[in-house]
Structures are given as C-alpha cells and as structure tokens.
Amino acid sequence: MNFFLSKNKRNRSSDQKGFTLIEMLVVVAIFIFITGAVLIRQTRFSSDIAITNLAYQIGLTVRQAQVYGLSVRGSNNGGVTDFDAGYGVHFDSSAPTSFKFFSDVTPKDGLYVSGTDSLIQDYNLAKGSTITDVCANISGVNYCYSKAKATKITSLDVVFNRPNPNAIMTAISFGGSPIGPASKSVVTLTSPTKDKLKCIIIYDTGQISVADPVTGVCQ
C-alpha cells in the first residue's frame, strides 16, 4: 500500500511541472525587448535607404536639367516652341517637402516664376523627409535658409543654359532681391527620424555630388 501511495505522489508531482508566473513574465519581457530592438533597427535602416534614394533623386534631377540645358530641347513658350530656354531646379524654403524642375522661358532670368515659366515636374518628397536647409556661397559668404536676416535666403534656383555646362545659381534674399551667382550650393536633406542627413552639393562648374555631412553639418 505504501508503495502505491509514494508512486502516486511522484506522478502528481511530475504532472504539476511547468512555467511559473515569474518565468512567463521574464520570457515575455525578453521577447518584447528583442522585438522592439529589431523594429528600431529596421526603421532606421529603412529611413537611411529612403533618404539616400531621395538625395540621389534630387542630384539626378539637377543633372537632368543640365542635360536638357545643353541639348537642343524645345520648351513651350506661349504656344511657341522655344529652343533657347534654360532648364533648372527650384528650391523654396516655404515648401520644404518639394522641389520643382522647370524651363526658364520668360523672362529667362535664371529664376523660377510661377505662371510664366514652364513647370516640367513638381517633385514631392516621400516618407517624411524634408529639405531643412539650402545654402549658397556667394563671393565667399554663405547665404542660407537658416541664417539671420543679413545672410538669409528664401529660395535658390539652379539653371543651365546652352551651350554652357556651368550652373547659374541665383538665390532670393530675405528682402526679396535676387543675389548671385553662387560658386557652390548645398542642399541639406533630413530623414523622417531627424537623425540622418544627406548633402547634395552643386558647384558652378556643373559638378554634382551626394555626401554625408561633415561634423554633423552639410557644408
């Protein structure tokens, strides 16, 4: 009889083995931590890829304007095909999530004028990225969106005119006057998470490059 009782006790003891509440909480906490870490890394990776692609899209659009400006490509000017028009890209501080690709037909001043110049395409930045700053180096002075009134600009136009491959870069000052030409312009692109920057650098020689910021700032 004692033999059977001790055997039944051992069976009941083995049947009751399992996770305690504390063990379950620890396992769930570890699972949540690992999942959160993976999601954060995935978000940062996706953000990095997105901002890199956008930076190259802006750079390629400027290059496309250069190609159009050098080639004999007609532009609509009041119903007449104009083969003398320049082509350019327009950045505006009031529209930080977009930029414009246009044809400079009237009055061919190197500036985008809505309603008179021909808008080829209005690009909208996707995935929450923004153009947080644009700077133009004019006579050794950096004029930027982010500067104080004396050296602040509100827009920048990069235009190419045939047969010159050089970029004509003209900014609009805080007071509304055109200033330029710039020898170098830098467009700062910021990721949706605000922790990643890309720099689109345009030289008056026509060279265009995409780079990471130096010491955290595009220059």
Protein backbone atom coordinates (compact mmCIF):
# COMPACT_ATOMS: atom_id res chain seq x y z
CA MET A 1 0.00 0.00 0.00
CA ASN A 2 2.76 2.44 0.88
CA PHE A 3 4.45 1.62 -2.41
CA PHE A 4 1.40 2.66 -4.44
CA LEU A 5 0.92 5.87 -2.41
CA SER A 6 4.51 7.01 -2.95
CA LYS A 7 4.25 6.22 -6.67
CA ASN A 8 1.04 8.29 -7.00
CA LYS A 9 2.72 11.22 -5.23
CA ARG A 10 5.59 11.11 -7.70
CA ASN A 11 3.17 11.06 -10.63
CA ARG A 12 1.21 14.06 -9.32
CA SER A 13 4.44 15.95 -8.71
CA SER A 14 5.63 15.36 -12.29
CA ASP A 15 2.23 16.35 -13.73
CA GLN A 16 2.36 19.73 -11.98
CA LYS A 17 5.68 20.82 -13.51
CA GLY A 18 5.56 23.96 -15.79
CA PHE A 19 6.27 27.71 -16.04
CA THR A 20 5.62 29.88 -13.05
CA LEU A 21 4.10 33.34 -13.46
CA ILE A 22 7.51 34.98 -12.88
CA GLU A 23 9.12 32.82 -15.54
CA MET A 24 6.37 33.69 -18.02
CA LEU A 25 6.80 37.42 -17.34
CA VAL A 26 10.56 37.17 -17.87
CA VAL A 27 10.12 35.34 -21.19
CA VAL A 28 7.53 37.87 -22.41
CA ALA A 29 9.77 40.79 -21.37
CA ILE A 30 12.73 39.32 -23.28
CA PHE A 31 10.56 38.73 -26.34
CA ILE A 32 9.25 42.32 -26.24
CA PHE A 33 12.79 43.70 -25.85
CA ILE A 34 14.14 41.72 -28.81
CA THR A 35 11.15 42.62 -31.00
CA GLY A 36 11.49 46.31 -30.12
CA ALA A 37 15.22 46.32 -30.90
CA VAL A 38 14.63 44.67 -34.28
CA LEU A 39 11.86 47.13 -35.17
CA ILE A 40 14.01 50.13 -34.22
CA ARG A 41 16.92 48.88 -36.33
CA GLN A 42 14.58 48.15 -39.23
CA THR A 43 13.06 51.65 -39.02
CA ARG A 44 16.49 53.29 -39.01
CA PHE A 45 17.66 51.11 -41.90
CA SER A 46 14.55 51.94 -43.96
CA SER A 47 14.95 55.64 -43.14
CA ASP A 48 18.60 55.55 -44.24
CA ILE A 49 17.73 53.88 -47.55
CA ALA A 50 14.86 56.31 -48.18
CA ILE A 51 16.90 59.49 -47.57
CA THR A 52 19.79 58.18 -49.69
CA ASN A 53 17.43 57.47 -52.59
CA LEU A 54 15.85 60.92 -52.27
CA ALA A 55 19.24 62.63 -52.22
CA TYR A 56 20.24 60.89 -55.43
CA GLN A 57 16.86 61.74 -56.96
CA ILE A 58 17.50 65.44 -56.31
CA GLY A 59 21.04 65.15 -57.67
CA LEU A 60 19.83 63.32 -60.77
CA THR A 61 17.12 65.95 -61.36
CA VAL A 62 19.77 68.68 -61.31
CA ARG A 63 21.82 66.56 -63.73
CA GLN A 64 18.76 66.16 -65.95
CA ALA A 65 18.34 69.94 -66.02
CA GLN A 66 21.98 70.18 -67.11
CA VAL A 67 21.44 67.65 -69.91
CA TYR A 68 18.29 69.43 -71.09
CA GLY A 69 20.05 72.79 -70.93
CA LEU A 70 22.93 71.54 -73.09
CA SER A 71 20.80 69.73 -75.65
CA VAL A 72 18.61 71.30 -78.31
CA ARG A 73 15.38 70.63 -76.47
CA GLY A 74 12.39 72.81 -77.19
CA SER A 75 10.19 74.24 -74.45
CA ASN A 76 6.66 75.55 -74.74
CA ASN A 77 6.64 79.34 -74.53
CA GLY A 78 3.14 80.70 -75.01
CA GLY A 79 2.29 78.08 -77.62
CA VAL A 80 5.62 78.54 -79.43
CA THR A 81 8.48 76.06 -79.16
CA ASP A 82 11.47 77.83 -77.63
CA PHE A 83 14.85 76.20 -78.27
CA ASP A 84 16.74 78.84 -76.33
CA ALA A 85 15.21 78.21 -72.91
CA GLY A 86 17.30 77.21 -69.92
CA TYR A 87 16.39 74.35 -67.59
CA GLY A 88 16.68 74.33 -63.85
CA VAL A 89 15.65 73.20 -60.38
CA HIS A 90 13.90 75.47 -57.88
CA PHE A 91 14.13 75.11 -54.08
CA ASP A 92 11.90 77.20 -51.80
CA SER A 93 12.01 77.49 -48.01
CA SER A 94 8.21 77.75 -47.92
CA ALA A 95 7.96 74.26 -49.47
CA PRO A 96 10.45 72.08 -47.56
CA THR A 97 8.93 68.82 -48.80
CA SER A 98 9.11 69.56 -52.52
CA PHE A 99 11.25 70.98 -55.33
CA LYS A 100 10.48 71.96 -58.92
CA PHE A 101 12.00 71.05 -62.27
CA PHE A 102 11.28 73.87 -64.73
CA SER A 103 12.11 75.53 -68.01
CA ASP A 104 13.23 79.15 -67.77
CA VAL A 105 11.30 80.65 -70.70
CA THR A 106 10.09 84.07 -69.51
CA PRO A 107 11.92 86.32 -68.91
CA LYS A 108 14.96 83.95 -68.95
CA ASP A 109 16.41 85.45 -65.81
CA GLY A 110 17.56 82.24 -64.13
CA LEU A 111 14.65 82.31 -61.67
CA TYR A 112 11.50 80.24 -61.49
CA VAL A 113 8.40 82.40 -61.81
CA SER A 114 5.10 80.58 -61.33
CA GLY A 115 2.68 81.17 -64.18
CA THR A 116 5.28 82.42 -66.65
CA ASP A 117 8.00 79.78 -66.62
CA SER A 118 7.16 76.26 -67.74
CA LEU A 119 6.85 73.77 -64.86
CA ILE A 120 8.03 70.37 -66.07
CA GLN A 121 7.53 68.45 -62.83
CA ASP A 122 6.78 69.21 -59.21
CA TYR A 123 8.53 66.63 -57.03
CA ASN A 124 7.16 65.83 -53.57
CA LEU A 125 9.46 64.17 -51.06
CA ALA A 126 8.06 60.90 -49.75
CA LYS A 127 8.30 59.13 -46.40
CA GLY A 128 8.52 62.28 -44.25
CA SER A 129 11.91 63.56 -45.41
CA THR A 130 12.40 67.33 -45.65
CA ILE A 131 14.78 69.86 -47.15
CA THR A 132 15.82 71.55 -43.92
CA ASP A 133 18.40 73.95 -45.31
CA VAL A 134 19.79 75.32 -48.56
CA CYS A 135 22.99 77.37 -48.68
CA ALA A 136 24.62 79.32 -51.49
CA ASN A 137 28.20 80.56 -51.36
CA ILE A 138 28.22 84.00 -52.98
CA SER A 139 31.50 85.95 -53.04
CA GLY A 140 32.82 83.87 -50.14
CA VAL A 141 29.74 84.36 -47.92
CA ASN A 142 27.32 81.53 -47.12
CA TYR A 143 23.69 82.58 -47.50
CA CYS A 144 21.24 80.01 -46.07
CA TYR A 145 17.63 79.37 -45.14
CA SER A 146 18.81 79.03 -41.55
CA LYS A 147 20.81 82.27 -41.31
CA ALA A 148 19.84 85.64 -39.82
CA LYS A 149 18.27 88.33 -41.99
CA ALA A 150 21.51 89.76 -43.39
CA THR A 151 22.60 86.42 -44.87
CA LYS A 152 19.23 84.66 -45.08
CA ILE A 153 17.75 83.40 -48.36
CA THR A 154 14.26 82.16 -49.09
CA SER A 155 14.84 80.25 -52.33
CA LEU A 156 17.51 79.00 -54.73
CA ASP A 157 17.41 78.35 -58.48
CA VAL A 158 19.99 76.23 -60.30
CA VAL A 159 19.74 76.83 -64.07
CA PHE A 160 21.69 75.57 -67.09
CA ASN A 161 21.76 77.43 -70.41
CA ARG A 162 23.02 76.07 -73.72
CA PRO A 163 25.86 75.74 -74.69
CA ASN A 164 27.46 76.38 -71.28
CA PRO A 165 27.63 73.31 -68.95
CA ASN A 166 28.15 75.54 -65.91
CA ALA A 167 25.41 76.04 -63.34
CA ILE A 168 23.95 79.50 -62.83
CA MET A 169 22.81 79.57 -59.19
CA THR A 170 20.74 82.53 -58.03
CA ALA A 171 19.19 82.99 -54.58
CA ILE A 172 16.46 85.28 -53.33
CA SER A 173 17.45 87.23 -50.23
CA PHE A 174 15.25 87.71 -47.16
CA GLY A 175 14.35 91.14 -48.54
CA GLY A 176 13.19 89.65 -51.85
CA SER A 177 16.14 90.63 -54.06
CA PRO A 178 18.00 88.18 -56.33
CA ILE A 179 21.63 87.64 -55.34
CA GLY A 180 24.30 85.64 -57.08
CA PRO A 181 25.73 83.92 -58.91
CA ALA A 182 26.83 81.36 -56.33
CA SER A 183 30.03 79.37 -56.74
CA LYS A 184 28.65 76.47 -54.68
CA SER A 185 25.28 75.45 -53.28
CA VAL A 186 24.46 72.82 -50.67
CA VAL A 187 21.03 71.27 -50.11
CA THR A 188 20.52 69.55 -46.73
CA LEU A 189 18.08 66.65 -46.72
CA THR A 190 16.84 65.34 -43.34
CA SER A 191 15.33 61.91 -42.66
CA PRO A 192 11.90 61.43 -41.06
CA THR A 193 13.59 60.35 -37.80
CA LYS A 194 15.69 63.57 -37.82
CA ASP A 195 18.86 61.60 -37.10
CA LYS A 196 20.19 61.27 -40.64
CA LEU A 197 21.36 63.96 -43.07
CA LYS A 198 22.38 63.86 -46.71
CA CYS A 199 24.10 66.71 -48.56
CA ILE A 200 23.54 67.47 -52.24
CA ILE A 201 26.44 69.66 -53.37
CA ILE A 202 26.29 71.64 -56.61
CA TYR A 203 29.26 73.58 -58.00
CA ASP A 204 29.14 76.34 -60.59
CA THR A 205 31.36 74.13 -62.79
CA GLY A 206 28.41 71.76 -63.17
CA GLN A 207 29.71 69.10 -60.79
CA ILE A 208 27.01 67.49 -58.62
CA SER A 209 27.64 65.13 -55.70
CA VAL A 210 25.84 63.47 -52.79
CA ALA A 211 27.70 63.18 -49.49
CA ASP A 212 27.29 62.62 -45.77
CA PRO A 213 27.66 65.72 -43.55
CA VAL A 214 31.00 66.67 -42.04
CA THR A 215 30.82 67.11 -38.24
CA GLY A 216 27.05 66.81 -38.43
CA VAL A 217 26.54 69.74 -40.82
CA CYS A 218 26.34 69.94 -44.61
CA GLN A 219 28.90 72.40 -45.91
